[in-house]
Amino acid sequence: MLLIECPWCGKRHETEFQYGGEAHIARPEHPEELTDQQWADFLFMKTNTKGVFRERWNHSNGCRRWFNAIRHTVSHEILAVYKMGDEPPKIEAGEADK
Amino acid sequence: MSRVNRTASGGRIDRSKIINFTFNGQRYRGFDGDTLASALLANGVHLVGRSFKYHRPRGIVAAGAEEPGAMVQLEEGAQTQPNIRATQIELYEGLTASSVNVWPSVDFDVSALNGLFAKFMTAGFYNKTFMWPKSFWMKFYEPIIRRAAGWGRAPDKNDPDIYDQMHAHADILVVGAGPAGLIAALEAGRAGARVVLVDEQSEPGGSLLSQNRKIEGLDSSDWVAKAVAELRSMPDVRILSRTVLFGYYDHNYLCAVEQKTDHMPLSQRIGKVRQRVWHFRAKRVIIATGAHERPLVFADNDRPGIMLAGSVQTYANRYGVMPGKNIVLFTNNDGAYETALDLTQAGANIVSIIDVRREAAGELPTRARAAGIEILNGYAITATRGRKRVTAVEIRAIQKGARQYTSAGRWLDCDLVAMSGGWSPVVHLFSQSQGKLSFSAEKSCYIPNISVQSQDVVGAANGTFDLASCLLEGQFAGNAKSAGLRKISVVEPTEGQMEPFWIVPGSVPIGEGSAKHFVDFQNDTSAADIALATREGFENSEHVKRYTLTGFGTDQGKTSNINALGILAGLLDKPMTEIGTTTFRAPYTPVAYGALAGRNLGRWSDPVRVTSIHKWHQENGALFENVGQWHRPWYYPKPGETMQDSLNRECLAVRNGVGVLDASTLGKIDIKGPDAAEFLNRIYTNAWMKLGVGRIRYGLMCHEDGMVFDDGTTARFGDNHFLMTTTSGNAAAVLDWLEEYLQTEWPELKVYCTSVTEQWSTISIAGPKARKLLQKIAPDMDLDPETFPFMSFKEGTVAGMAARVFRISFTGELSYEINVPWNEGLAMWNAVMAAGDEFDITPYGTESMHVLRAEKGFIIVGQETDGTTTPQDLAMNWIVSKKKPDFIGKRSFTRADTSRGDRKQLVGLLTEKADEVLEEGSQLVFDQFAPIPMPMAGHVTSSYYSAALGRSIALALVKGGSGKEGEKIYIPLEGKTLTATIVSPVFYDKEGSRQNGEI
């Protein structure tokens, strides 16, 4: 079970959180201008990264705030957490890659 | 029975405290400090069970968690536990245990005949045999196998014991209180760390309880006592004995189960917590879990009395038990020589030490030779005799790598064989933590290589087998800064090089002849089974494991996995480094469900939500159904009524008079902020900007993929203030959905959402007389339909209470939803009931509500929808805005798949016979004579008997259904086919004239 640092509440058990999938996929501003293929990509196609991955979490059984995390999908090492709208820190590798 | 196998003195047992126990109905005596296994051996009992498949007699092999065979049924009745290892049961007064997998008794077992049919029960036997006709399997194989295979019996009563759970944080969590773990905990504790030391045994010490060593001038047991005393004096150190660390999860989260009363007589356990599950979060973990000895794989190596050498040493030194009098040792390393020396000292006769190595000239062999023990180098055991106890072994001179040995055999009489195939580090927890192993050719074992989590692996668990190095590793892990400053002096024998020897053939090659070379004693897997698996193409270790069952069961292959891999490597002619281990998974040893559940049982297993009116429902005979965590009144049967009678009565009351429903469970979300209307406009499919204050609108929510997610009404209280209602079961999910969009997609919108579900009680009165009833208790409220029209609300005084009254309808009848603060719900309900008496007011439950709404063709999200249903599929185009440029789901409505004409669409169904009520979920077909498999046309989503219509009605999703009104559709059932006609989903009051009620 992961130990996740909520930017507002600090470190808490994974059971307090809900996973929100890949981060930094903005909802298109004008969906009507997209082709079916482009819209389907937005809806269904997500990156399946082995390694450093930016993803969303919701502290659903806590402060109910959404935030972003950078997690290594092999080691589960959480390399950073940052608030929605913040620039992601530049992290390319985790301990597991060294 | 006398205690025939007890040494004259010594051991960590208290010979002044006699413990009485019963095994297989026979009474025995042991001492305080014994395990069930040591006490049985002391009483000369080797035969404790029968093997899984062949029902061969089996005895005690090991002395700890690695024991593969000696499993017993412990105690009887509600407290019975199946498959507990006798080696891990501490003896207590009155203990009762029996063998598992025996019928009728361990001495005479009918299924041992299986042994005669062994040829047919090789690897993959399940997969192959059961390819036979299905009827054969059901009637013949299954009953026989159920009786013959398997182990103990699960209790058939509720577990009467108490369990609990604890959470703890540690700077350093040390797993294993052997020498490496003890010194690590000491160093960490001395440095001021918060330390937890977990150990599965009844007392700390690990291997030091079994082997005589000198540490810092002290006997090993005295050194342990001193170390433990120092640890106990440290305020931040916690020692947990009888505690098995069973799971190592991510981010150094670990779970252990502590046995608190299992070592006590049953009478002393009453009212006490039996087991406690610990949840640890540790900054660093030190794994000091030691090593397990491996058996040697030779012909008929499973007879009772064939044991692991190190375990025999443990029984002799720790428990004062001599499991045999004439002992043969069989080894590929020096460790067994120490066992031989210890046994000699305790008075046993060593028949011979059989060593596969050509030479053994180290310290221990030299001492053994000096003690006059016969040592046969370059020999192996090639056969054994003895049905319920080994009586003799055949030995032959061997050539390494030969498929069979042709040298002359010689038989040695004995009553105990102590074997050692080397040691396997206990890497289970390291592996569970995602650490990567590598095979050490030098040590012939898998050792930890790359850690993924913050941890150290020390001592034998790390493949470090000499005591001095174990202690040094422990020191470093405990406190890297001070370690090495203090050298710990140790007196221990030097061990020579072991020689891996994975399989010992006999006078015929493996698999020929009747002898079996067991690899996995628990699953009856032999070397021939592994050979068969490779012949049949299974070469990956994970495949071989599954095909042969090696490493399954309650011991998870603690003694068998590495031997199996060694044999596999030999068969494939590959080095061990290329074979790879199978996956180690939690739990390390089995954990009782009761312990995992802890206190979360019965009414504490899941929260129950009830409304403020719940007590009235109970007192008035309501039956309840679960809606999410809510308990909602289902219907209110009167004496003598069937369920259908009650529903008919309740529904007709609503249609003809007035009914009342507790709708408090409806999800309610208070939405405020200057952008609230804009937000709703994006969330719902219809338009919200122009909804007037005081008005209510129905809305449908979709996901981005265009599928319906929830529905409900929303009322506008002010320019910046709305109250949204959601379905009862979906309230939390809707709030999460709103928050997700507000926080992640549209943070610029100024909107705040608050759940107020449990702040407002909602009492819905419905029926033509609803206005008359409400006017009675709200005399000052203007209920004129002109000024209080459908889909509007008013705030005012009802029955003396401040209330919000919503005029909405889920039944098609005139309906008011009276909302009052939660704590006034019951008072309002009582006021409504009293005032409604003259109208014969009838409380109705969720089932009648479902019938009433289905008569009107109103959907229920989750019943008419299943996550693949669009608003268009539900014939709800009218609620999808054409003007709004964007809202959630809009873009998906024009995708090729969502705009298909033959999607499943909502229709009504009328059965041919009016009294036939279809089963919900029934499959529908257009052509009842189509060949099987028939093309499916859809399914029934809702189906009821409608008292108002005097016939059955159903809603269904049917392919292209909206264009098929009037067509026939068929419901094929077992033995008959029903016919229905597709109709409009609105069955009752199609014009909607009834929503104004009686004036």
mmCIF file with all atom_site columns, N, CA and C in Angstrom, chain B residues 70-125:
data_model
loop_
_atom_site.group_PDB
_atom_site.id
_atom_site.type_symbol
_atom_site.label_atom_id
_atom_site.label_alt_id
_atom_site.label_comp_id
_atom_site.label_asym_id
_atom_site.label_entity_id
_atom_site.label_seq_id
_atom_site.pdbx_PDB_ins_code
_atom_site.Cartn_x
_atom_site.Cartn_y
_atom_site.Cartn_z
_atom_site.occupancy
_atom_site.B_iso_or_equiv
_atom_site.pdbx_formal_charge
_atom_site.auth_seq_id
_atom_site.auth_comp_id
_atom_site.auth_asym_id
_atom_site.auth_atom_id
_atom_site.pdbx_PDB_model_num
ATOM 1   N N  . ALA B 1 70  ? 3.623   -32.208 8.179   1.00 0.00 ? 70  ALA B N  1
ATOM 2   C CA . ALA B 1 70  ? 3.003   -32.519 9.474   1.00 0.00 ? 70  ALA B CA 1
ATOM 3   C C  . ALA B 1 70  ? 1.946   -31.479 9.828   1.00 0.00 ? 70  ALA B C  1
ATOM 4   N N  . MET B 1 71  ? 0.831   -31.541 9.092   1.00 0.00 ? 71  MET B N  1
ATOM 5   C CA . MET B 1 71  ? -0.266  -30.618 9.373   1.00 0.00 ? 71  MET B CA 1
ATOM 6   C C  . MET B 1 71  ? -1.349  -31.355 10.136  1.00 0.00 ? 71  MET B C  1
ATOM 7   N N  . VAL B 1 72  ? -1.936  -30.672 11.086  1.00 0.00 ? 72  VAL B N  1
ATOM 8   C CA . VAL B 1 72  ? -2.975  -31.318 11.894  1.00 0.00 ? 72  VAL B CA 1
ATOM 9   C C  . VAL B 1 72  ? -4.229  -30.455 11.941  1.00 0.00 ? 72  VAL B C  1
ATOM 10  N N  . GLN B 1 73  ? -5.306  -31.125 12.314  1.00 0.00 ? 73  GLN B N  1
ATOM 11  C CA . GLN B 1 73  ? -6.555  -30.438 12.633  1.00 0.00 ? 73  GLN B CA 1
ATOM 12  C C  . GLN B 1 73  ? -6.477  -30.140 14.123  1.00 0.00 ? 73  GLN B C  1
ATOM 13  N N  . LEU B 1 74  ? -6.432  -28.855 14.478  1.00 0.00 ? 74  LEU B N  1
ATOM 14  C CA . LEU B 1 74  ? -6.237  -28.478 15.873  1.00 0.00 ? 74  LEU B CA 1
ATOM 15  C C  . LEU B 1 74  ? -7.576  -28.142 16.517  1.00 0.00 ? 74  LEU B C  1
ATOM 16  N N  . GLU B 1 75  ? -7.834  -28.799 17.636  1.00 0.00 ? 75  GLU B N  1
ATOM 17  C CA . GLU B 1 75  ? -9.080  -28.614 18.380  1.00 0.00 ? 75  GLU B CA 1
ATOM 18  C C  . GLU B 1 75  ? -10.305 -28.998 17.538  1.00 0.00 ? 75  GLU B C  1
ATOM 19  N N  . GLU B 1 76  ? -11.476 -28.896 18.188  1.00 0.00 ? 76  GLU B N  1
ATOM 20  C CA . GLU B 1 76  ? -12.706 -29.341 17.535  1.00 0.00 ? 76  GLU B CA 1
ATOM 21  C C  . GLU B 1 76  ? -13.781 -28.266 17.655  1.00 0.00 ? 76  GLU B C  1
ATOM 22  N N  . GLY B 1 77  ? -14.910 -28.492 16.990  1.00 0.00 ? 77  GLY B N  1
ATOM 23  C CA . GLY B 1 77  ? -16.044 -27.569 17.073  1.00 0.00 ? 77  GLY B CA 1
ATOM 24  C C  . GLY B 1 77  ? -15.715 -26.225 16.462  1.00 0.00 ? 77  GLY B C  1
ATOM 25  N N  . ALA B 1 78  ? -16.284 -25.176 17.063  1.00 0.00 ? 78  ALA B N  1
ATOM 26  C CA . ALA B 1 78  ? -16.141 -23.846 16.472  1.00 0.00 ? 78  ALA B CA 1
ATOM 27  C C  . ALA B 1 78  ? -14.689 -23.392 16.445  1.00 0.00 ? 78  ALA B C  1
ATOM 28  N N  . GLN B 1 79  ? -13.877 -23.900 17.369  1.00 0.00 ? 79  GLN B N  1
ATOM 29  C CA . GLN B 1 79  ? -12.493 -23.421 17.440  1.00 0.00 ? 79  GLN B CA 1
ATOM 30  C C  . GLN B 1 79  ? -11.535 -24.260 16.607  1.00 0.00 ? 79  GLN B C  1
ATOM 31  N N  . THR B 1 80  ? -12.060 -25.199 15.865  1.00 0.00 ? 80  THR B N  1
ATOM 32  C CA . THR B 1 80  ? -11.157 -26.061 15.099  1.00 0.00 ? 80  THR B CA 1
ATOM 33  C C  . THR B 1 80  ? -10.434 -25.266 14.019  1.00 0.00 ? 80  THR B C  1
ATOM 34  N N  . GLN B 1 81  ? -9.175  -25.645 13.783  1.00 0.00 ? 81  GLN B N  1
ATOM 35  C CA . GLN B 1 81  ? -8.390  -25.006 12.727  1.00 0.00 ? 81  GLN B CA 1
ATOM 36  C C  . GLN B 1 81  ? -7.771  -26.100 11.881  1.00 0.00 ? 81  GLN B C  1
ATOM 37  N N  . PRO B 1 82  ? -7.939  -26.029 10.576  1.00 0.00 ? 82  PRO B N  1
ATOM 38  C CA . PRO B 1 82  ? -7.355  -27.052 9.718   1.00 0.00 ? 82  PRO B CA 1
ATOM 39  C C  . PRO B 1 82  ? -5.902  -26.743 9.349   1.00 0.00 ? 82  PRO B C  1
ATOM 40  N N  . ASN B 1 83  ? -5.145  -27.775 9.072   1.00 0.00 ? 83  ASN B N  1
ATOM 41  C CA . ASN B 1 83  ? -3.844  -27.645 8.404   1.00 0.00 ? 83  ASN B CA 1
ATOM 42  C C  . ASN B 1 83  ? -2.839  -26.778 9.155   1.00 0.00 ? 83  ASN B C  1
ATOM 43  N N  . ILE B 1 84  ? -2.819  -26.889 10.471  1.00 0.00 ? 84  ILE B N  1
ATOM 44  C CA . ILE B 1 84  ? -1.823  -26.132 11.226  1.00 0.00 ? 84  ILE B CA 1
ATOM 45  C C  . ILE B 1 84  ? -0.575  -27.000 11.365  1.00 0.00 ? 84  ILE B C  1
ATOM 46  N N  . ARG B 1 85  ? 0.565   -26.395 11.119  1.00 0.00 ? 85  ARG B N  1
ATOM 47  C CA . ARG B 1 85  ? 1.821   -27.152 11.202  1.00 0.00 ? 85  ARG B CA 1
ATOM 48  C C  . ARG B 1 85  ? 2.122   -27.516 12.648  1.00 0.00 ? 85  ARG B C  1
ATOM 49  N N  . ALA B 1 86  ? 2.308   -28.825 12.877  1.00 0.00 ? 86  ALA B N  1
ATOM 50  C CA . ALA B 1 86  ? 2.582   -29.297 14.239  1.00 0.00 ? 86  ALA B CA 1
ATOM 51  C C  . ALA B 1 86  ? 3.855   -28.673 14.788  1.00 0.00 ? 86  ALA B C  1
ATOM 52  N N  . THR B 1 87  ? 4.748   -28.270 13.879  1.00 0.00 ? 87  THR B N  1
ATOM 53  C CA . THR B 1 87  ? 6.022   -27.688 14.308  1.00 0.00 ? 87  THR B CA 1
ATOM 54  C C  . THR B 1 87  ? 5.863   -26.268 14.844  1.00 0.00 ? 87  THR B C  1
ATOM 55  N N  . GLN B 1 88  ? 4.694   -25.672 14.615  1.00 0.00 ? 88  GLN B N  1
ATOM 56  C CA . GLN B 1 88  ? 4.489   -24.283 15.066  1.00 0.00 ? 88  GLN B CA 1
ATOM 57  C C  . GLN B 1 88  ? 3.421   -24.177 16.139  1.00 0.00 ? 88  GLN B C  1
ATOM 58  N N  . ILE B 1 89  ? 2.945   -25.342 16.620  1.00 0.00 ? 89  ILE B N  1
ATOM 59  C CA . ILE B 1 89  ? 1.942   -25.302 17.681  1.00 0.00 ? 89  ILE B CA 1
ATOM 60  C C  . ILE B 1 89  ? 2.651   -25.481 19.015  1.00 0.00 ? 89  ILE B C  1
ATOM 61  N N  . GLU B 1 90  ? 2.593   -24.454 19.846  1.00 0.00 ? 90  GLU B N  1
ATOM 62  C CA . GLU B 1 90  ? 3.163   -24.609 21.179  1.00 0.00 ? 90  GLU B CA 1
ATOM 63  C C  . GLU B 1 90  ? 2.225   -25.483 21.996  1.00 0.00 ? 90  GLU B C  1
ATOM 64  N N  . LEU B 1 91  ? 2.817   -26.420 22.713  1.00 0.00 ? 91  LEU B N  1
ATOM 65  C CA . LEU B 1 91  ? 1.997   -27.366 23.475  1.00 0.00 ? 91  LEU B CA 1
ATOM 66  C C  . LEU B 1 91  ? 1.342   -26.648 24.655  1.00 0.00 ? 91  LEU B C  1
ATOM 67  N N  . TYR B 1 92  ? 0.058   -26.937 24.885  1.00 0.00 ? 92  TYR B N  1
ATOM 68  C CA . TYR B 1 92  ? -0.632  -26.403 26.065  1.00 0.00 ? 92  TYR B CA 1
ATOM 69  C C  . TYR B 1 92  ? -1.489  -27.504 26.670  1.00 0.00 ? 92  TYR B C  1
ATOM 70  N N  . GLU B 1 93  ? -1.812  -27.329 27.918  1.00 0.00 ? 93  GLU B N  1
ATOM 71  C CA . GLU B 1 93  ? -2.557  -28.359 28.649  1.00 0.00 ? 93  GLU B CA 1
ATOM 72  C C  . GLU B 1 93  ? -3.909  -28.601 27.971  1.00 0.00 ? 93  GLU B C  1
ATOM 73  N N  . GLY B 1 94  ? -4.190  -29.866 27.681  1.00 0.00 ? 94  GLY B N  1
ATOM 74  C CA . GLY B 1 94  ? -5.490  -30.218 27.118  1.00 0.00 ? 94  GLY B CA 1
ATOM 75  C C  . GLY B 1 94  ? -5.572  -30.122 25.615  1.00 0.00 ? 94  GLY B C  1
ATOM 76  N N  . LEU B 1 95  ? -4.456  -29.807 24.962  1.00 0.00 ? 95  LEU B N  1
ATOM 77  C CA . LEU B 1 95  ? -4.471  -29.699 23.489  1.00 0.00 ? 95  LEU B CA 1
ATOM 78  C C  . LEU B 1 95  ? -5.003  -30.982 22.866  1.00 0.00 ? 95  LEU B C  1
ATOM 79  N N  . THR B 1 96  ? -5.866  -30.826 21.861  1.00 0.00 ? 96  THR B N  1
ATOM 80  C CA . THR B 1 96  ? -6.401  -31.961 21.124  1.00 0.00 ? 96  THR B CA 1
ATOM 81  C C  . THR B 1 96  ? -6.171  -31.717 19.635  1.00 0.00 ? 96  THR B C  1
ATOM 82  N N  . ALA B 1 97  ? -5.587  -32.705 18.982  1.00 0.00 ? 97  ALA B N  1
ATOM 83  C CA . ALA B 1 97  ? -5.324  -32.562 17.554  1.00 0.00 ? 97  ALA B CA 1
ATOM 84  C C  . ALA B 1 97  ? -5.496  -33.911 16.879  1.00 0.00 ? 97  ALA B C  1
ATOM 85  N N  . SER B 1 98  ? -5.688  -33.866 15.564  1.00 0.00 ? 98  SER B N  1
ATOM 86  C CA . SER B 1 98  ? -5.809  -35.115 14.823  1.00 0.00 ? 98  SER B CA 1
ATOM 87  C C  . SER B 1 98  ? -5.200  -34.941 13.438  1.00 0.00 ? 98  SER B C  1
ATOM 88  N N  . SER B 1 99  ? -4.943  -36.066 12.785  1.00 0.00 ? 99  SER B N  1
ATOM 89  C CA . SER B 1 99  ? -4.348  -36.039 11.448  1.00 0.00 ? 99  SER B CA 1
ATOM 90  C C  . SER B 1 99  ? -5.353  -35.518 10.441  1.00 0.00 ? 99  SER B C  1
ATOM 91  N N  . VAL B 1 100 ? -4.844  -34.920 9.378   1.00 0.00 ? 100 VAL B N  1
ATOM 92  C CA . VAL B 1 100 ? -5.711  -34.514 8.275   1.00 0.00 ? 100 VAL B CA 1
ATOM 93  C C  . VAL B 1 100 ? -5.502  -35.468 7.101   1.00 0.00 ? 100 VAL B C  1
ATOM 94  N N  . ASN B 1 101 ? -6.464  -35.480 6.197   1.00 0.00 ? 101 ASN B N  1
ATOM 95  C CA . ASN B 1 101 ? -6.366  -36.281 4.976   1.00 0.00 ? 101 ASN B CA 1
ATOM 96  C C  . ASN B 1 101 ? -6.187  -37.762 5.267   1.00 0.00 ? 101 ASN B C  1
ATOM 97  N N  . VAL B 1 102 ? -6.863  -38.268 6.286   1.00 0.00 ? 102 VAL B N  1
ATOM 98  C CA . VAL B 1 102 ? -6.837  -39.704 6.532   1.00 0.00 ? 102 VAL B CA 1
ATOM 99  C C  . VAL B 1 102 ? -8.272  -40.192 6.675   1.00 0.00 ? 102 VAL B C  1
ATOM 100 N N  . TRP B 1 103 ? -8.546  -41.398 6.176   1.00 0.00 ? 103 TRP B N  1
ATOM 101 C CA . TRP B 1 103 ? -9.864  -41.967 6.290   1.00 0.00 ? 103 TRP B CA 1
ATOM 102 C C  . TRP B 1 103 ? -9.765  -43.476 6.101   1.00 0.00 ? 103 TRP B C  1
ATOM 103 N N  . PRO B 1 104 ? -10.131 -44.263 7.097   1.00 0.00 ? 104 PRO B N  1
ATOM 104 C CA . PRO B 1 104 ? -10.721 -43.844 8.364   1.00 0.00 ? 104 PRO B CA 1
ATOM 105 C C  . PRO B 1 104 ? -9.701  -43.453 9.423   1.00 0.00 ? 104 PRO B C  1
ATOM 106 N N  . SER B 1 105 ? -8.438  -43.885 9.318   1.00 0.00 ? 105 SER B N  1
ATOM 107 C CA . SER B 1 105 ? -7.476  -43.483 10.333  1.00 0.00 ? 105 SER B CA 1
ATOM 108 C C  . SER B 1 105 ? -6.098  -43.411 9.709   1.00 0.00 ? 105 SER B C  1
ATOM 109 N N  . VAL B 1 106 ? -5.190  -42.765 10.448  1.00 0.00 ? 106 VAL B N  1
ATOM 110 C CA . VAL B 1 106 ? -3.862  -42.573 9.891   1.00 0.00 ? 106 VAL B CA 1
ATOM 111 C C  . VAL B 1 106 ? -3.134  -43.907 9.722   1.00 0.00 ? 106 VAL B C  1
ATOM 112 N N  . ASP B 1 107 ? -3.462  -44.886 10.595  1.00 0.00 ? 107 ASP B N  1
ATOM 113 C CA . ASP B 1 107 ? -2.773  -46.172 10.518  1.00 0.00 ? 107 ASP B CA 1
ATOM 114 C C  . ASP B 1 107 ? -3.308  -47.040 9.390   1.00 0.00 ? 107 ASP B C  1
ATOM 115 N N  . PHE B 1 108 ? -4.627  -46.950 9.168   1.00 0.00 ? 108 PHE B N  1
ATOM 116 C CA . PHE B 1 108 ? -5.220  -47.734 8.087   1.00 0.00 ? 108 PHE B CA 1
ATOM 117 C C  . PHE B 1 108 ? -5.996  -46.783 7.197   1.00 0.00 ? 108 PHE B C  1
ATOM 118 N N  . ASP B 1 109 ? -5.459  -46.492 6.070   1.00 0.00 ? 109 ASP B N  1
ATOM 119 C CA . ASP B 1 109 ? -6.057  -45.471 5.206   1.00 0.00 ? 109 ASP B CA 1
ATOM 120 C C  . ASP B 1 109 ? -6.464  -46.094 3.874   1.00 0.00 ? 109 ASP B C  1
ATOM 121 N N  . VAL B 1 110 ? -7.778  -46.066 3.601   1.00 0.00 ? 110 VAL B N  1
ATOM 122 C CA . VAL B 1 110 ? -8.309  -46.712 2.403   1.00 0.00 ? 110 VAL B CA 1
ATOM 123 C C  . VAL B 1 110 ? -7.699  -46.124 1.132   1.00 0.00 ? 110 VAL B C  1
ATOM 124 N N  . SER B 1 111 ? -7.537  -44.804 1.135   1.00 0.00 ? 111 SER B N  1
ATOM 125 C CA . SER B 1 111 ? -7.102  -44.152 -0.098  1.00 0.00 ? 111 SER B CA 1
ATOM 126 C C  . SER B 1 111 ? -5.643  -44.421 -0.427  1.00 0.00 ? 111 SER B C  1
ATOM 127 N N  . ALA B 1 112 ? -4.925  -45.081 0.499   1.00 0.00 ? 112 ALA B N  1
ATOM 128 C CA . ALA B 1 112 ? -3.545  -45.409 0.185   1.00 0.00 ? 112 ALA B CA 1
ATOM 129 C C  . ALA B 1 112 ? -3.484  -46.274 -1.058  1.00 0.00 ? 112 ALA B C  1
ATOM 130 N N  . LEU B 1 113 ? -4.632  -46.882 -1.407  1.00 0.00 ? 113 LEU B N  1
ATOM 131 C CA . LEU B 1 113 ? -4.719  -47.610 -2.670  1.00 0.00 ? 113 LEU B CA 1
ATOM 132 C C  . LEU B 1 113 ? -4.345  -46.711 -3.832  1.00 0.00 ? 113 LEU B C  1
ATOM 133 N N  . ASN B 1 114 ? -4.574  -45.397 -3.650  1.00 0.00 ? 114 ASN B N  1
ATOM 134 C CA . ASN B 1 114 ? -4.174  -44.450 -4.695  1.00 0.00 ? 114 ASN B CA 1
ATOM 135 C C  . ASN B 1 114 ? -2.730  -44.685 -5.075  1.00 0.00 ? 114 ASN B C  1
ATOM 136 N N  . GLY B 1 115 ? -1.938  -45.053 -4.085  1.00 0.00 ? 115 GLY B N  1
ATOM 137 C CA . GLY B 1 115 ? -0.533  -45.299 -4.340  1.00 0.00 ? 115 GLY B CA 1
ATOM 138 C C  . GLY B 1 115 ? -0.362  -46.362 -5.417  1.00 0.00 ? 115 GLY B C  1
ATOM 139 N N  . LEU B 1 116 ? -1.281  -47.335 -5.435  1.00 0.00 ? 116 LEU B N  1
ATOM 140 C CA . LEU B 1 116 ? -1.197  -48.413 -6.419  1.00 0.00 ? 116 LEU B CA 1
ATOM 141 C C  . LEU B 1 116 ? -1.544  -47.896 -7.813  1.00 0.00 ? 116 LEU B C  1
ATOM 142 N N  . PHE B 1 117 ? -2.346  -46.843 -7.848  1.00 0.00 ? 117 PHE B N  1
ATOM 143 C CA . PHE B 1 117 ? -2.725  -46.271 -9.136  1.00 0.00 ? 117 PHE B CA 1
ATOM 144 C C  . PHE B 1 117 ? -1.858  -45.068 -9.483  1.00 0.00 ? 117 PHE B C  1
ATOM 145 N N  . ALA B 1 118 ? -0.731  -44.978 -8.801  1.00 0.00 ? 118 ALA B N  1
ATOM 146 C CA . ALA B 1 118 ? 0.106   -43.784 -8.928  1.00 0.00 ? 118 ALA B CA 1
ATOM 147 C C  . ALA B 1 118 ? 0.442   -43.460 -10.374 1.00 0.00 ? 118 ALA B C  1
ATOM 148 N N  . LYS B 1 119 ? 0.551   -44.499 -11.198 1.00 0.00 ? 119 LYS B N  1
ATOM 149 C CA . LYS B 1 119 ? 0.890   -44.300 -12.593 1.00 0.00 ? 119 LYS B CA 1
ATOM 150 C C  . LYS B 1 119 ? -0.056  -43.316 -13.275 1.00 0.00 ? 119 LYS B C  1
ATOM 151 N N  . PHE B 1 120 ? -1.316  -43.330 -12.828 1.00 0.00 ? 120 PHE B N  1
ATOM 152 C CA . PHE B 1 120 ? -2.320  -42.491 -13.487 1.00 0.00 ? 120 PHE B CA 1
ATOM 153 C C  . PHE B 1 120 ? -2.421  -41.104 -12.861 1.00 0.00 ? 120 PHE B C  1
ATOM 154 N N  . MET B 1 121 ? -1.635  -40.868 -11.840 1.00 0.00 ? 121 MET B N  1
ATOM 155 C CA . MET B 1 121 ? -1.785  -39.613 -11.107 1.00 0.00 ? 121 MET B CA 1
ATOM 156 C C  . MET B 1 121 ? -0.536  -38.764 -11.203 1.00 0.00 ? 121 MET B C  1
ATOM 157 N N  . THR B 1 122 ? 0.073   -38.763 -12.372 1.00 0.00 ? 122 THR B N  1
ATOM 158 C CA . THR B 1 122 ? 1.298   -37.997 -12.559 1.00 0.00 ? 122 THR B CA 1
ATOM 159 C C  . THR B 1 122 ? 0.964   -36.538 -12.777 1.00 0.00 ? 122 THR B C  1
ATOM 160 N N  . ALA B 1 123 ? 2.006   -35.756 -13.091 1.00 0.00 ? 123 ALA B N  1
ATOM 161 C CA . ALA B 1 123 ? 1.808   -34.322 -13.312 1.00 0.00 ? 123 ALA B CA 1
ATOM 162 C C  . ALA B 1 123 ? 0.765   -34.093 -14.388 1.00 0.00 ? 123 ALA B C  1
ATOM 163 N N  . GLY B 1 124 ? -0.029  -33.058 -14.191 1.00 0.00 ? 124 GLY B N  1
ATOM 164 C CA . GLY B 1 124 ? -1.041  -32.708 -15.180 1.00 0.00 ? 124 GLY B CA 1
ATOM 165 C C  . GLY B 1 124 ? -2.214  -33.652 -15.162 1.00 0.00 ? 124 GLY B C  1
ATOM 166 N N  . PHE B 1 125 ? -2.257  -34.509 -14.137 1.00 0.00 ? 125 PHE B N  1
ATOM 167 C CA . PHE B 1 125 ? -3.285  -35.539 -14.074 1.00 0.00 ? 125 PHE B CA 1
ATOM 168 C C  . PHE B 1 125 ? -4.677  -34.928 -14.028 1.00 0.00 ? 125 PHE B C  1
#
